[in-house]
Amino acid sequence: PCVIGQFEFLQTLDLADNKLQGELKGLHFEKLKYLKWFDISGNTITKIQNDTFSNILFTNVFFDFSYNPIVELPSNFVSQLSL
């Protein structure tokens, strides 16, 4: 997953149903500041660290975390959401 973070201009990332588990960490996605679509649905992600999406420009970004047993979202991420 660390290689994914090197694609700075990546706009769509679909990791749905890939048997990912555990925590998402910032180092995996640190350079993806132009991301517009991020789907990790259908995995077993339990936590998203505070710095995971710190460099993403949150304007018009679609996130799909559905069907994951997430127990903790980063506070800076939640403050950027418009529900």
mmCIF file of C-alpha atoms in Angstrom:
data_model
loop_
_atom_site.group_PDB
_atom_site.id
_atom_site.type_symbol
_atom_site.label_atom_id
_atom_site.label_comp_id
_atom_site.label_asym_id
_atom_site.label_seq_id
_atom_site.Cartn_x
_atom_site.Cartn_y
_atom_site.Cartn_z
ATOM 1 C CA PRO A 1 0.000 0.000 0.000
ATOM 2 C CA CYS A 2 2.877 2.459 0.518
ATOM 3 C CA VAL A 3 3.380 2.629 -3.249
ATOM 4 C CA ILE A 4 -0.143 4.007 -3.727
ATOM 5 C CA GLY A 5 0.879 7.155 -1.877
ATOM 6 C CA GLN A 6 3.449 7.956 -4.547
ATOM 7 C CA PHE A 7 0.810 8.633 -7.222
ATOM 8 C CA GLU A 8 0.339 12.310 -6.398
ATOM 9 C CA PHE A 9 -2.194 13.048 -9.143
ATOM 10 C CA LEU A 10 -4.336 9.949 -8.586
ATOM 11 C CA GLN A 11 -8.007 10.931 -8.526
ATOM 12 C CA THR A 12 -9.810 7.598 -8.077
ATOM 13 C CA LEU A 13 -8.855 4.792 -5.738
ATOM 14 C CA ASP A 14 -11.158 1.777 -5.409
ATOM 15 C CA LEU A 15 -9.978 -0.761 -2.833
ATOM 16 C CA ALA A 16 -13.421 -2.230 -2.163
ATOM 17 C CA ASP A 17 -13.674 -5.908 -1.195
ATOM 18 C CA ASN A 18 -9.913 -6.453 -1.048
ATOM 19 C CA LYS A 19 -9.651 -8.118 2.383
ATOM 20 C CA LEU A 20 -7.883 -5.072 3.834
ATOM 21 C CA GLN A 21 -7.831 -5.108 7.619
ATOM 22 C CA GLY A 22 -6.648 -3.141 10.620
ATOM 23 C CA GLU A 23 -5.678 0.538 10.483
ATOM 24 C CA LEU A 24 -5.310 2.993 7.633
ATOM 25 C CA LYS A 25 -2.196 5.078 8.144
ATOM 26 C CA GLY A 26 -1.157 8.426 6.710
ATOM 27 C CA LEU A 27 1.994 7.146 5.085
ATOM 28 C CA HIS A 28 -0.104 5.106 2.662
ATOM 29 C CA PHE A 29 -1.937 8.121 1.274
ATOM 30 C CA GLU A 30 0.254 11.105 2.142
ATOM 31 C CA LYS A 31 0.702 12.462 -1.396
ATOM 32 C CA LEU A 32 -2.826 11.885 -2.737
ATOM 33 C CA LYS A 33 -3.913 15.504 -2.469
ATOM 34 C CA TYR A 34 -6.029 15.445 -5.658
ATOM 35 C CA LEU A 35 -8.084 12.385 -4.735
ATOM 36 C CA LYS A 36 -11.772 12.704 -5.665
ATOM 37 C CA TRP A 37 -13.050 9.138 -5.117
ATOM 38 C CA PHE A 38 -11.892 6.769 -2.366
ATOM 39 C CA ASP A 39 -13.684 3.469 -1.795
ATOM 40 C CA ILE A 40 -12.584 0.957 0.842
ATOM 41 C CA SER A 41 -16.006 -0.570 1.381
ATOM 42 C CA GLY A 42 -16.348 -4.259 2.192
ATOM 43 C CA ASN A 43 -13.079 -4.683 4.095
ATOM 44 C CA THR A 44 -12.286 -5.032 7.805
ATOM 45 C CA ILE A 45 -10.791 -1.620 8.530
ATOM 46 C CA THR A 46 -11.188 -0.781 12.234
ATOM 47 C CA LYS A 47 -9.385 2.550 12.601
ATOM 48 C CA ILE A 48 -8.287 5.473 10.467
ATOM 49 C CA GLN A 49 -5.334 7.363 11.946
ATOM 50 C CA ASN A 50 -5.471 11.152 12.344
ATOM 51 C CA ASP A 51 -2.947 11.879 9.596
ATOM 52 C CA THR A 52 -4.370 9.474 7.013
ATOM 53 C CA PHE A 53 -6.034 12.110 4.838
ATOM 54 C CA SER A 54 -4.251 15.213 6.111
ATOM 55 C CA ASN A 55 -2.994 16.284 2.666
ATOM 56 C CA ILE A 56 -6.178 15.663 0.687
ATOM 57 C CA LEU A 57 -8.074 18.719 -0.506
ATOM 58 C CA PHE A 58 -11.538 17.868 0.819
ATOM 59 C CA THR A 59 -13.494 19.725 -1.851
ATOM 60 C CA ASN A 60 -15.938 17.341 -3.553
ATOM 61 C CA VAL A 61 -14.334 14.090 -2.379
ATOM 62 C CA PHE A 62 -16.411 10.905 -2.222
ATOM 63 C CA PHE A 63 -15.451 8.495 0.575
ATOM 64 C CA ASP A 64 -17.059 5.072 0.969
ATOM 65 C CA PHE A 65 -16.175 3.329 4.222
ATOM 66 C CA SER A 66 -19.324 1.193 4.314
ATOM 67 C CA TYR A 67 -19.248 -2.426 5.484
ATOM 68 C CA ASN A 68 -16.159 -1.898 7.660
ATOM 69 C CA PRO A 69 -16.176 -2.265 11.463
ATOM 70 C CA ILE A 70 -14.617 1.193 11.932
ATOM 71 C CA VAL A 71 -14.591 2.242 15.577
ATOM 72 C CA GLU A 72 -12.540 5.418 15.222
ATOM 73 C CA LEU A 73 -12.388 8.180 12.607
ATOM 74 C CA PRO A 74 -9.811 10.962 12.797
ATOM 75 C CA SER A 75 -11.108 14.175 14.341
ATOM 76 C CA ASN A 76 -9.737 16.348 11.527
ATOM 77 C CA PHE A 77 -11.542 14.173 8.996
ATOM 78 C CA VAL A 78 -14.881 14.386 10.740
ATOM 79 C CA SER A 79 -14.632 18.181 10.983
ATOM 80 C CA GLN A 80 -14.253 18.384 7.180
ATOM 81 C CA LEU A 81 -17.428 16.393 6.444
ATOM 82 C CA SER A 82 -20.602 18.059 5.334
ATOM 83 C CA LEU A 83 -23.468 15.703 6.097
#
